[in-house]
Short mmCIF file of C-alpha atoms in Angstrom, two decimals:
data_model
loop_
_atom_site.label_atom_id
_atom_site.label_comp_id
_atom_site.label_asym_id
_atom_site.label_seq_id
_atom_site.Cartn_x
_atom_site.Cartn_y
_atom_site.Cartn_z
CA UNK A 15 3.22 19.09 -23.48
CA UNK A 16 -0.45 19.26 -24.53
CA UNK A 17 -3.10 18.41 -21.93
CA UNK A 18 -4.09 15.23 -23.79
CA UNK A 19 -0.46 14.13 -23.99
CA UNK A 20 -0.04 14.82 -20.29
CA UNK A 21 -3.09 12.71 -19.46
CA UNK A 22 -1.86 9.87 -21.66
CA UNK A 23 1.55 9.98 -20.02
CA UNK A 24 -0.11 10.16 -16.60
CA UNK A 25 -2.24 7.09 -17.29
CA UNK A 26 0.79 5.15 -18.47
CA UNK A 27 2.79 6.13 -15.40
CA UNK A 28 -0.16 5.35 -13.10
CA UNK A 29 -0.44 1.89 -14.65
CA UNK A 30 3.30 1.39 -14.19
CA UNK A 31 2.95 2.35 -10.52
CA UNK A 32 0.04 -0.05 -10.00
CA UNK A 33 2.00 -2.83 -11.71
CA UNK A 34 5.09 -2.13 -9.61
CA UNK A 35 3.17 -2.13 -6.33
CA UNK A 36 1.14 -5.17 -7.33
CA UNK A 37 4.27 -7.24 -7.82
CA UNK A 38 5.71 -6.74 -4.34
CA UNK A 39 3.95 -9.70 -2.75
CA UNK A 40 4.62 -11.95 -5.74
CA UNK A 41 8.36 -11.30 -5.45
CA UNK A 42 8.42 -11.51 -1.65
CA UNK A 43 6.54 -14.77 -1.17
CA UNK A 44 9.20 -17.02 -2.83
CA UNK A 45 11.86 -15.50 -0.56
CA UNK A 46 9.72 -16.28 2.48
CA UNK A 47 9.13 -19.84 1.26
CA UNK A 48 12.89 -20.18 0.62
CA UNK A 49 13.56 -19.68 4.33
CA UNK A 50 13.58 -15.95 5.09
CA UNK A 51 11.37 -14.68 7.89
CA UNK A 52 8.64 -12.29 6.64
CA UNK A 53 10.03 -9.56 8.92
CA UNK A 54 13.47 -9.97 7.39
CA UNK A 55 12.05 -9.59 3.88
CA UNK A 56 10.24 -6.43 4.98
CA UNK A 57 13.45 -5.09 6.49
CA UNK A 58 15.40 -5.80 3.30
CA UNK A 59 12.75 -4.01 1.26
CA UNK A 60 12.45 -0.93 3.44
CA UNK A 61 16.12 -0.60 4.37
CA UNK A 62 17.25 -1.06 0.77
CA UNK A 63 14.80 1.55 -0.48
CA UNK A 64 15.75 3.91 2.36
CA UNK A 65 19.41 3.80 1.32
CA UNK A 66 18.48 4.63 -2.28
CA UNK A 67 16.27 7.51 -1.11
CA UNK A 68 18.89 9.05 1.22
CA UNK A 69 19.75 11.88 -1.22
CA UNK A 70 16.06 12.76 -1.43
CA UNK A 71 15.78 12.82 2.36
CA UNK A 72 18.76 15.16 2.59
CA UNK A 73 17.24 17.49 0.02
CA UNK A 74 14.00 17.70 2.02
CA UNK A 75 15.60 17.74 5.48
CA UNK A 76 13.45 20.71 6.50
CA UNK A 77 10.55 18.26 6.85
CA UNK A 78 12.11 16.93 10.05
CA UNK A 79 11.49 20.29 11.68
CA UNK A 80 8.24 21.26 9.99
CA UNK A 81 6.30 17.95 9.88
CA UNK A 82 7.77 15.51 12.44
CA UNK A 83 4.42 13.94 13.40
CA UNK A 84 3.52 13.27 9.77
CA UNK A 85 6.90 11.63 9.15
CA UNK A 86 6.66 9.47 12.27
CA UNK A 87 3.12 8.40 11.46
CA UNK A 88 4.04 7.54 7.89
CA UNK A 89 7.20 5.66 8.91
CA UNK A 90 5.69 3.72 11.82
CA UNK A 91 2.28 2.89 10.41
CA UNK A 92 2.21 3.31 6.63
CA UNK A 93 5.67 1.82 6.06
CA UNK A 94 6.68 -0.47 8.95
CA UNK A 95 3.21 -1.48 10.12
CA UNK A 96 1.55 -2.01 6.76
CA UNK A 97 4.48 -3.84 5.19
CA UNK A 98 5.17 -6.08 8.21
CA UNK A 99 1.53 -7.13 8.45
CA UNK A 100 1.17 -7.60 4.70
CA UNK A 101 4.29 -9.73 4.24
CA UNK A 102 3.39 -11.81 7.30
CA UNK A 103 -0.10 -12.27 5.84
CA UNK A 104 1.11 -13.47 2.42
CA UNK A 105 3.22 -16.11 4.16
CA UNK A 106 -0.09 -17.70 5.23
CA UNK A 107 -2.73 -16.72 2.62
CA UNK A 108 -2.73 -15.95 -1.13
CA UNK A 109 -1.28 -12.61 -2.23
CA UNK A 110 -4.50 -11.45 -3.90
CA UNK A 111 -6.62 -12.22 -0.84
CA UNK A 112 -4.27 -10.33 1.49
CA UNK A 113 -4.32 -7.26 -0.71
CA UNK A 114 -8.10 -7.33 -1.08
CA UNK A 115 -8.48 -7.42 2.71
CA UNK A 116 -6.33 -4.29 2.84
CA UNK A 117 -8.84 -2.59 0.59
CA UNK A 118 -11.18 -2.43 3.59
CA UNK A 119 -9.18 0.59 4.77
CA UNK A 120 -11.49 3.24 3.24
CA UNK A 121 -14.50 1.50 4.79
CA UNK A 122 -12.74 1.40 8.16
CA UNK A 123 -11.99 5.11 7.91
CA UNK A 124 -15.67 5.80 7.39
CA UNK A 125 -16.47 3.58 10.37
CA UNK A 126 -14.10 5.66 12.48
CA UNK A 127 -15.72 8.88 11.29
CA UNK A 128 -19.26 7.61 11.96
CA UNK A 129 -18.91 5.72 15.24
CA UNK A 130 -15.88 7.27 16.95
CA UNK A 131 -16.03 10.87 15.76
CA UNK A 132 -19.83 10.62 15.54
CA UNK A 133 -19.96 12.52 12.29
CA UNK A 134 -22.60 11.69 9.68
CA UNK A 135 -21.65 9.85 6.51
CA UNK A 136 -23.49 9.91 3.19
CA UNK A 137 -25.71 7.14 1.89
CA UNK A 138 -23.20 6.67 -0.93
CA UNK A 139 -20.47 6.05 1.63
CA UNK A 140 -22.62 3.51 3.46
CA UNK A 141 -23.25 1.66 0.19
CA UNK A 142 -19.49 1.53 -0.42
CA UNK A 143 -18.89 0.03 3.03
CA UNK A 144 -21.60 -2.60 2.57
CA UNK A 145 -20.20 -3.58 -0.84
CA UNK A 146 -16.63 -3.81 0.49
CA UNK A 147 -17.61 -5.96 3.48
CA UNK A 148 -19.95 -8.14 1.41
CA UNK A 149 -17.30 -8.62 -1.25
CA UNK A 150 -14.74 -9.57 1.38
CA UNK A 151 -17.13 -12.22 2.73
CA UNK A 152 -17.07 -13.79 -0.75
CA UNK A 153 -13.29 -13.53 -1.01
CA UNK A 154 -12.75 -15.44 2.26
CA UNK A 155 -15.68 -17.79 1.50
CA UNK A 156 -17.28 -17.19 4.86
CA UNK A 157 -20.02 -19.73 4.07
CA UNK A 158 -17.45 -22.52 4.31
CA UNK A 159 -16.23 -21.39 7.71
CA UNK A 160 -13.34 -19.26 6.38
CA UNK A 161 -11.34 -21.26 3.85
CA UNK A 162 -8.13 -19.36 4.62
CA UNK A 163 -5.80 -19.19 7.60
CA UNK A 164 -7.47 -16.96 10.20
CA UNK A 165 -4.17 -15.55 11.45
CA UNK A 166 -3.24 -14.59 7.90
CA UNK A 167 -6.56 -12.80 7.44
CA UNK A 168 -6.10 -10.96 10.75
CA UNK A 169 -2.61 -9.87 9.69
CA UNK A 170 -3.99 -8.50 6.42
CA UNK A 171 -6.68 -6.70 8.40
CA UNK A 172 -3.90 -5.35 10.63
CA UNK A 173 -2.28 -3.83 7.53
CA UNK A 174 -5.57 -2.09 6.73
CA UNK A 175 -5.83 -0.85 10.32
CA UNK A 176 -2.31 0.58 10.13
CA UNK A 177 -3.36 2.61 7.12
CA UNK A 178 -6.39 3.87 9.04
CA UNK A 179 -4.17 4.67 12.03
CA UNK A 180 -1.95 6.82 9.84
CA UNK A 181 -5.01 8.64 8.56
CA UNK A 182 -6.31 9.26 12.09
CA UNK A 183 -2.98 10.41 13.53
CA UNK A 184 -2.21 12.73 10.63
CA UNK A 185 -3.66 16.20 10.43
CA UNK A 186 -6.53 15.92 7.97
CA UNK A 187 -6.33 18.89 5.70
CA UNK A 188 -3.39 20.38 7.48
CA UNK A 189 -0.72 21.75 5.22
CA UNK A 190 -2.67 21.30 2.05
CA UNK A 191 -1.88 24.77 0.87
CA UNK A 192 -5.39 26.12 1.42
CA UNK A 193 -4.44 27.96 4.60
CA UNK A 194 -1.16 29.34 3.28
CA UNK A 195 0.90 26.48 4.74
CA UNK A 196 3.17 24.89 2.17
CA UNK A 197 2.20 21.21 1.72
CA UNK A 198 4.99 18.70 2.39
CA UNK A 199 6.66 17.30 -0.70
CA UNK A 200 5.35 13.71 -1.06
CA UNK A 201 8.66 12.24 -2.21
CA UNK A 202 10.33 13.80 0.84
CA UNK A 203 7.68 12.25 3.09
CA UNK A 204 8.26 8.88 1.41
CA UNK A 205 12.04 9.14 1.87
CA UNK A 206 11.79 9.91 5.59
CA UNK A 207 9.03 7.35 6.06
CA UNK A 208 11.34 4.69 4.64
CA UNK A 209 14.20 5.83 6.87
CA UNK A 210 12.04 5.78 10.00
CA UNK A 211 10.51 2.47 8.98
CA UNK A 212 13.97 0.98 8.43
CA UNK A 213 15.11 2.05 11.90
CA UNK A 214 12.02 0.60 13.56
CA UNK A 215 12.19 -2.64 11.59
CA UNK A 216 15.89 -3.03 12.40
CA UNK A 217 15.00 -3.12 16.09
CA UNK A 218 12.08 -5.49 15.55
CA UNK A 219 13.42 -7.82 12.85
CA UNK A 220 17.01 -8.06 14.16
CA UNK A 221 18.52 -8.67 10.72
CA UNK A 222 21.85 -9.75 12.20
CA UNK A 223 20.17 -13.09 12.89
CA UNK A 224 18.92 -13.49 9.31
CA UNK A 225 20.01 -16.42 7.14
CA UNK A 226 21.88 -14.36 4.55
CA UNK A 227 22.83 -17.49 2.58
CA UNK A 228 19.26 -17.63 1.23
CA UNK A 229 19.99 -14.57 -0.90
CA UNK A 230 22.84 -16.42 -2.59
CA UNK A 231 20.61 -19.29 -3.68
CA UNK A 232 17.45 -19.73 -5.70
CA UNK A 233 13.78 -19.36 -4.81
CA UNK A 234 10.96 -21.29 -6.44
CA UNK A 235 8.21 -19.53 -8.40
CA UNK A 236 5.60 -22.07 -9.47
CA UNK A 237 8.21 -24.68 -10.35
CA UNK A 238 10.80 -22.28 -11.79
CA UNK A 239 13.97 -21.46 -9.87
CA UNK A 240 14.81 -17.75 -9.75
CA UNK A 241 17.92 -16.16 -8.17
CA UNK A 242 16.91 -14.85 -4.75
CA UNK A 243 18.97 -11.70 -5.19
CA UNK A 244 17.02 -10.87 -8.35
CA UNK A 245 13.75 -11.07 -6.42
CA UNK A 246 15.23 -8.76 -3.80
CA UNK A 247 16.18 -6.22 -6.48
CA UNK A 248 12.61 -6.47 -7.79
CA UNK A 249 11.18 -5.76 -4.33
CA UNK A 250 13.49 -2.87 -3.45
CA UNK A 251 13.93 -1.08 -6.75
CA UNK A 252 10.78 -1.83 -8.75
CA UNK A 253 8.13 -2.50 -6.09
CA UNK A 254 9.24 0.24 -3.71
CA UNK A 255 11.38 3.07 -5.10
CA UNK A 256 10.03 3.15 -8.66
CA UNK A 257 6.49 2.36 -7.48
CA UNK A 258 6.36 5.28 -5.06
CA UNK A 259 8.00 7.79 -7.39
CA UNK A 260 5.80 6.91 -10.36
CA UNK A 261 2.78 7.09 -8.08
CA UNK A 262 3.63 10.67 -7.16
CA UNK A 263 4.26 11.66 -10.78
CA UNK A 264 0.99 10.12 -11.98
CA UNK A 265 -1.11 12.05 -9.47
CA UNK A 266 0.50 15.28 -10.63
CA UNK A 267 -0.30 14.52 -14.27
CA UNK A 268 -3.81 13.24 -13.58
CA UNK A 269 -6.52 14.26 -11.16
CA UNK A 270 -6.35 12.40 -7.81
CA UNK A 271 -9.70 10.75 -8.62
CA UNK A 272 -8.46 9.31 -11.93
CA UNK A 273 -5.15 8.22 -10.39
CA UNK A 274 -7.08 6.52 -7.60
CA UNK A 275 -9.20 4.52 -10.03
CA UNK A 276 -6.10 3.32 -11.86
CA UNK A 277 -4.45 2.50 -8.52
CA UNK A 278 -7.31 0.11 -7.77
CA UNK A 279 -5.87 -2.06 -10.55
CA UNK A 280 -3.05 -2.95 -8.13
CA UNK A 281 -5.18 -5.68 -6.55
CA UNK A 282 -6.12 -7.02 -9.99
CA UNK A 283 -2.50 -7.00 -11.11
CA UNK A 284 -1.36 -8.70 -7.90
CA UNK A 285 -3.99 -11.41 -8.28
CA UNK A 286 -3.10 -12.07 -11.94
CA UNK A 287 0.64 -12.12 -11.23
CA UNK A 288 0.12 -14.48 -8.28
CA UNK A 289 -1.91 -16.77 -10.54
CA UNK A 290 0.65 -16.78 -13.36
CA UNK A 291 3.88 -16.73 -11.34
CA UNK A 292 2.92 -18.48 -8.09
CA UNK A 293 0.06 -20.72 -9.18
CA UNK A 294 -2.37 -19.16 -6.70
CA UNK A 295 -5.88 -19.56 -8.08
CA UNK A 296 -9.03 -17.88 -6.81
CA UNK A 297 -12.48 -19.38 -7.34
CA UNK A 298 -15.25 -17.65 -9.30
CA UNK A 299 -17.03 -16.44 -6.11
CA UNK A 300 -13.73 -15.05 -4.83
CA UNK A 301 -13.08 -13.18 -8.07
CA UNK A 302 -16.59 -11.72 -8.00
CA UNK A 303 -16.10 -10.82 -4.36
CA UNK A 304 -12.76 -9.19 -5.16
CA UNK A 305 -14.35 -7.01 -7.83
CA UNK A 306 -17.07 -6.05 -5.35
CA UNK A 307 -14.45 -5.12 -2.74
CA UNK A 308 -12.71 -2.83 -5.22
CA UNK A 309 -15.96 -1.15 -6.24
CA UNK A 310 -16.97 -0.67 -2.62
CA UNK A 311 -13.52 0.61 -1.68
CA UNK A 312 -13.61 3.16 -4.47
CA UNK A 313 -17.09 4.38 -3.51
CA UNK A 314 -16.13 4.58 0.16
CA UNK A 315 -12.87 6.35 -0.65
CA UNK A 316 -14.54 8.92 -2.88
CA UNK A 317 -17.02 9.60 -0.08
CA UNK A 318 -14.45 9.78 2.71
CA UNK A 319 -13.36 13.00 4.43
CA UNK A 320 -10.27 14.68 3.04
CA UNK A 321 -7.20 12.55 3.62
CA UNK A 322 -4.03 13.66 5.33
CA UNK A 323 -1.43 15.44 3.25
CA UNK A 324 1.24 13.00 2.24
CA UNK A 325 1.38 9.57 0.65
CA UNK A 326 0.61 6.16 1.99
CA UNK A 327 2.17 2.97 1.39
CA UNK A 328 1.85 -0.13 -0.15
CA UNK A 329 -0.11 -2.29 -0.18
CA UNK A 330 -3.22 0.07 -0.26
CA UNK A 331 -6.15 2.32 -2.15
CA UNK A 332 -6.93 5.87 -1.97
CA UNK A 333 -6.12 8.97 -3.81
CA UNK A 334 -6.20 12.34 -2.24
CA UNK A 335 -2.79 13.70 -2.05
CA UNK A 336 0.58 12.72 -3.33
CA UNK A 337 0.88 16.22 -4.52
CA UNK A 338 0.30 17.54 -1.07
CA UNK A 339 -3.44 17.77 -1.46
CA UNK A 340 -3.98 14.10 -1.91
CA UNK A 341 -3.52 12.25 1.27
CA UNK A 342 -2.24 9.03 2.53
CA UNK A 343 -2.86 5.67 0.81
CA UNK A 344 -1.58 3.20 0.06
CA UNK A 345 0.73 2.38 0.13
CA UNK A 346 1.19 0.85 -0.42
CA UNK A 347 -3.42 1.48 -1.01
CA UNK A 348 -2.17 3.81 -3.39
CA UNK A 349 -0.94 5.64 -8.18
CA UNK A 350 -2.23 6.51 -5.21
CA UNK A 351 -2.93 5.51 -1.92
CA UNK A 352 -2.52 2.48 1.68
CA UNK A 353 -0.79 4.60 3.60
CA UNK A 354 -1.13 3.04 -0.65
CA UNK A 355 1.27 5.81 -2.93
CA UNK A 356 3.46 8.19 -3.72
CA UNK A 357 0.25 6.84 -2.83
CA UNK A 358 -2.52 8.86 -1.79
CA UNK A 359 -4.75 8.12 1.06
CA UNK A 360 -5.93 5.36 3.34
CA UNK A 361 -6.73 2.33 1.52
CA UNK A 362 -4.31 1.98 -1.13
CA UNK A 363 -0.71 -0.77 -0.07
CA UNK A 364 1.06 -1.33 -0.09
CA UNK A 365 1.82 -3.62 0.20
CA UNK A 366 2.52 -3.26 -0.34
#
């Protein structure tokens, strides 16, 4: 394959990954409104994807011995933590708003570096943080005293913090191949992260108490009734398994930086899908604020220290390593990285 053909294919796959991740909240919200607890929807998503990824986990079983901390961090924070907070958030606030709040993760990472680790950050990074925070103020319409549910906003912020936690707990730069240590295979990390997340969520969500009859009925999407089981297939297969795998492939065909830019479209896609399929409208100031958040998140991410080796989940933003040199994000931020993707490094999510 010629280089230009590879880039074209990579862009197409990166867009597919962003679209797949962006649709997770849109498919999950009708199930929650139909009567399922947000935690139960998260459990169905993660457990279903974990079962599908079992053969991959077996193939990369050496990761359990060589990178246990990375797997635990990814499973607990990037998978269970990010997804639980994100799905709980969208049960209270619009999908697009929740995902945009998650895009604060790169700015939070820089805050950790500057104020906790007391390491200097560049002026470019500071500009990115200011833009992200200022844009978020527009998204939540802070001048009107917060027009959205405060608990929902805090849950979305919790998803961003989980992505940052994964970044902090992981070994930044460890196992990236530069020191002779073989980087962990990102799909293997994803498979074990889903397995660990499924185990944790089983204990927390207690699915044996779930109203399983909801899955046999219909769920409303902006006045249209859709089979609940079809939405579940969308969440598990398209928004999780396919989203992660295409995210990894795209970063290998493109540079992490390019994949990360495309991954930022996840928030745009989620907002458009929520508008068309759920009837969730954002005002002009919120749309401008959302664009500002994405610009600030990208600047902050590109100025952040090297992300941990491994992907990050869903709902999320950043790009530095689905190929082992990329990092966490996610998520869901992101073709990359929350904790987003095959996703790369903190910020990209996740949700997603």
